[in-house]
Amino acid sequence: MPSLASLFASPALAAAGRFSRRFALLALAAGPALAAAPAPVTLDDLIDVLRQQNPQIEQLRQLQVAAQAAVPQALASANPQVGFIQNPIPSSPFRFGASEGFSYTLTQPFQFPGKKRLAADIAQDQADIAGTQVDALRVQLIGQLRATFYQLLALRHQERINAENIQRLEQIKKISKIRYANNAAAYVDYLNAQVAQSSAENDLFALRRQIETTRQTLNALVGRDPATPLEVRGEIPALASSIRTLGEFNDLALRLNPQLRGSELQIKAAEKGVEYAKKAYLPDFQIIATAISNKPPWGASTDTYGMEFDVILPTWFFQKEKAGVDQARANLIASRANDTANRQQILLGVASAYNTLEQARQQVAFLRDRQLPQAQAAWRLAIQNYANNGQAFSDLLLAQVNLRSAELGLLQAESAAVQSWASLVAAVGAEADSFELVSH
């Protein structure tokens, strides 16, 4: 299955060797044991560890195992009942040695044909529903992991842009100092450049704290201690030239989303629940086999045998059975309403992520093609003119601020676009960035 990088038509990342990839995964799973020198890991590495170690996924996975174990229990035959009878006993029920007869009984109850199979089918549907919950949570967490991973990459790029901005301010400081020495500028120009540089350095400190918080979030998502050292490797993928329409994404979501599969299974289980509740009007049975001995108290040998067939009829006036059918029908109506609500919420989530992605794509195109080139040209002219005594210091600082804003704006728009893509993939219900999601 193609990666997101290939879907977005970005340059392919350098492929790591098989040994280095396995070592990265071992380092990621080992945690503190390799904390001194963590090997850089890719997004795929983190997704693999999330699938294996995330405690929320493991919890739902075990609940699915527990639900699956209910199926053979529903199919199993009812437990037989063995009885010992001393009868009759004169004078006192505890004079076993004085009894005139001794009997063994074996009672085997069984349900009306079809009841047990229907109960097992309902239990299987519940197990399948638990499986869709595992899939839905995994899709959600992988989407969240992707978005957080791209956010971390964007923050690292933002750190680089801030460092370059500090270098530009250092250049301004040097030029203003030279101009002041030549009596071509006021000393306040140098001071203002120094203040601007200090402010940029302070922003860099705050940004590094944000980077560390994002690293901790990634660790928590994959099921590790948030404080575990983590180094990532990757690039923010470029946007594809075209993707599918919103209508096509909606169709994919209705076909792929595990929450919808779960709600559809819930409807099937509820329909079977109504059928099962109606079967309560049908009787159940039991067979009792008896071996009778005339040699009490323990009947060393049997002399006669008996056989009893019982029919267990529904309760008087069918009140309990009618209430059970009403309950099952109410559950069916609730399941259908839940399915409708799920469809509405999923389509709303797809539309929201799609609109956010389209807006980010337009913003990226505008910033990349218009605003950033203009800001770069304005900065070059401003620094040259200021150095040649032909530009006011305030204009130079404004050009520097506009360039920094344009660079950060483009980076944030690109980050928002890939995070929106990750949200769209999760809203559709896909774990991987499937080729189906990209326009042909």
mmCIF file of N, CA and C in Angstrom, residues 1 11 15 21 23 103 106 146 174 186 203 210 214 218 236 265 330 370 388 392 415 423 428 435:
data_model
loop_
_atom_site.group_PDB
_atom_site.id
_atom_site.type_symbol
_atom_site.label_atom_id
_atom_site.label_comp_id
_atom_site.label_asym_id
_atom_site.label_seq_id
_atom_site.Cartn_x
_atom_site.Cartn_y
_atom_site.Cartn_z
ATOM 1 N N MET A 1 0.853 -1.185 0.000
ATOM 2 C CA MET A 1 0.000 0.000 0.000
ATOM 3 C C MET A 1 0.892 1.239 0.000
ATOM 4 N N PRO A 11 9.323 14.076 -2.710
ATOM 5 C CA PRO A 11 10.491 13.237 -3.004
ATOM 6 C C PRO A 11 10.553 12.081 -2.031
ATOM 7 N N ALA A 15 15.615 5.266 1.798
ATOM 8 C CA ALA A 15 15.172 4.006 2.416
ATOM 9 C C ALA A 15 16.253 3.495 3.346
ATOM 10 N N ARG A 21 16.155 -0.538 10.280
ATOM 11 C CA ARG A 21 14.726 -0.391 10.592
ATOM 12 C C ARG A 21 14.360 -1.258 11.784
ATOM 13 N N PHE A 23 16.360 -2.317 14.067
ATOM 14 C CA PHE A 23 16.995 -1.762 15.251
ATOM 15 C C PHE A 23 16.221 -0.561 15.785
ATOM 16 N N SER A 103 -33.233 -44.417 44.660
ATOM 17 C CA SER A 103 -33.301 -44.104 43.220
ATOM 18 C C SER A 103 -32.187 -43.143 42.827
ATOM 19 N N LEU A 106 -31.237 -38.814 36.512
ATOM 20 C CA LEU A 106 -30.412 -38.003 35.608
ATOM 21 C C LEU A 106 -31.351 -37.130 34.791
ATOM 22 N N ARG A 146 -0.593 10.234 13.138
ATOM 23 C CA ARG A 146 -0.105 10.895 11.930
ATOM 24 C C ARG A 146 -0.111 12.417 12.091
ATOM 25 N N LYS A 174 24.457 44.121 12.860
ATOM 26 C CA LYS A 174 25.802 44.469 12.383
ATOM 27 C C LYS A 174 25.754 45.683 11.461
ATOM 28 N N ALA A 186 20.930 56.311 13.885
ATOM 29 C CA ALA A 186 20.885 56.534 15.330
ATOM 30 C C ALA A 186 21.188 55.227 16.062
ATOM 31 N N ASP A 203 11.110 33.437 21.659
ATOM 32 C CA ASP A 203 10.148 32.616 20.923
ATOM 33 C C ASP A 203 10.709 31.230 20.634
ATOM 34 N N GLN A 210 7.417 23.417 23.197
ATOM 35 C CA GLN A 210 6.295 22.836 22.467
ATOM 36 C C GLN A 210 6.714 21.566 21.735
ATOM 37 N N THR A 214 5.135 17.790 22.246
ATOM 38 C CA THR A 214 4.648 16.972 21.136
ATOM 39 C C THR A 214 5.329 15.607 21.134
ATOM 40 N N LEU A 218 3.494 11.869 21.358
ATOM 41 C CA LEU A 218 3.762 10.720 20.492
ATOM 42 C C LEU A 218 4.082 9.480 21.317
ATOM 43 N N ILE A 236 7.659 16.581 5.833
ATOM 44 C CA ILE A 236 6.260 16.905 5.569
ATOM 45 C C ILE A 236 5.995 16.677 4.089
ATOM 46 N N LEU A 265 -23.952 -4.227 12.160
ATOM 47 C CA LEU A 265 -23.982 -5.491 12.894
ATOM 48 C C LEU A 265 -24.904 -5.400 14.099
ATOM 49 N N ALA A 330 -37.701 -2.429 21.060
ATOM 50 C CA ALA A 330 -37.167 -1.111 21.414
ATOM 51 C C ALA A 330 -35.660 -1.054 21.141
ATOM 52 N N ARG A 370 2.528 33.595 -4.139
ATOM 53 C CA ARG A 370 2.400 35.052 -4.136
ATOM 54 C C ARG A 370 3.052 35.724 -2.934
ATOM 55 N N ASN A 388 22.828 50.759 2.141
ATOM 56 C CA ASN A 388 23.304 51.855 1.295
ATOM 57 C C ASN A 388 22.697 53.190 1.678
ATOM 58 N N ALA A 392 14.657 53.449 5.557
ATOM 59 C CA ALA A 392 14.438 53.686 6.979
ATOM 60 C C ALA A 392 14.536 52.373 7.741
ATOM 61 N N SER A 415 1.558 22.281 7.126
ATOM 62 C CA SER A 415 1.315 21.377 8.241
ATOM 63 C C SER A 415 -0.180 21.134 8.437
ATOM 64 N N SER A 423 -6.618 13.573 9.144
ATOM 65 C CA SER A 423 -7.966 13.559 9.729
ATOM 66 C C SER A 423 -8.989 13.030 8.730
ATOM 67 N N VAL A 428 -12.685 8.811 7.012
ATOM 68 C CA VAL A 428 -13.154 7.803 6.053
ATOM 69 C C VAL A 428 -13.167 6.425 6.701
ATOM 70 N N PHE A 435 -4.351 4.199 -1.878
ATOM 71 C CA PHE A 435 -4.368 4.837 -3.209
ATOM 72 C C PHE A 435 -5.795 5.162 -3.622
#
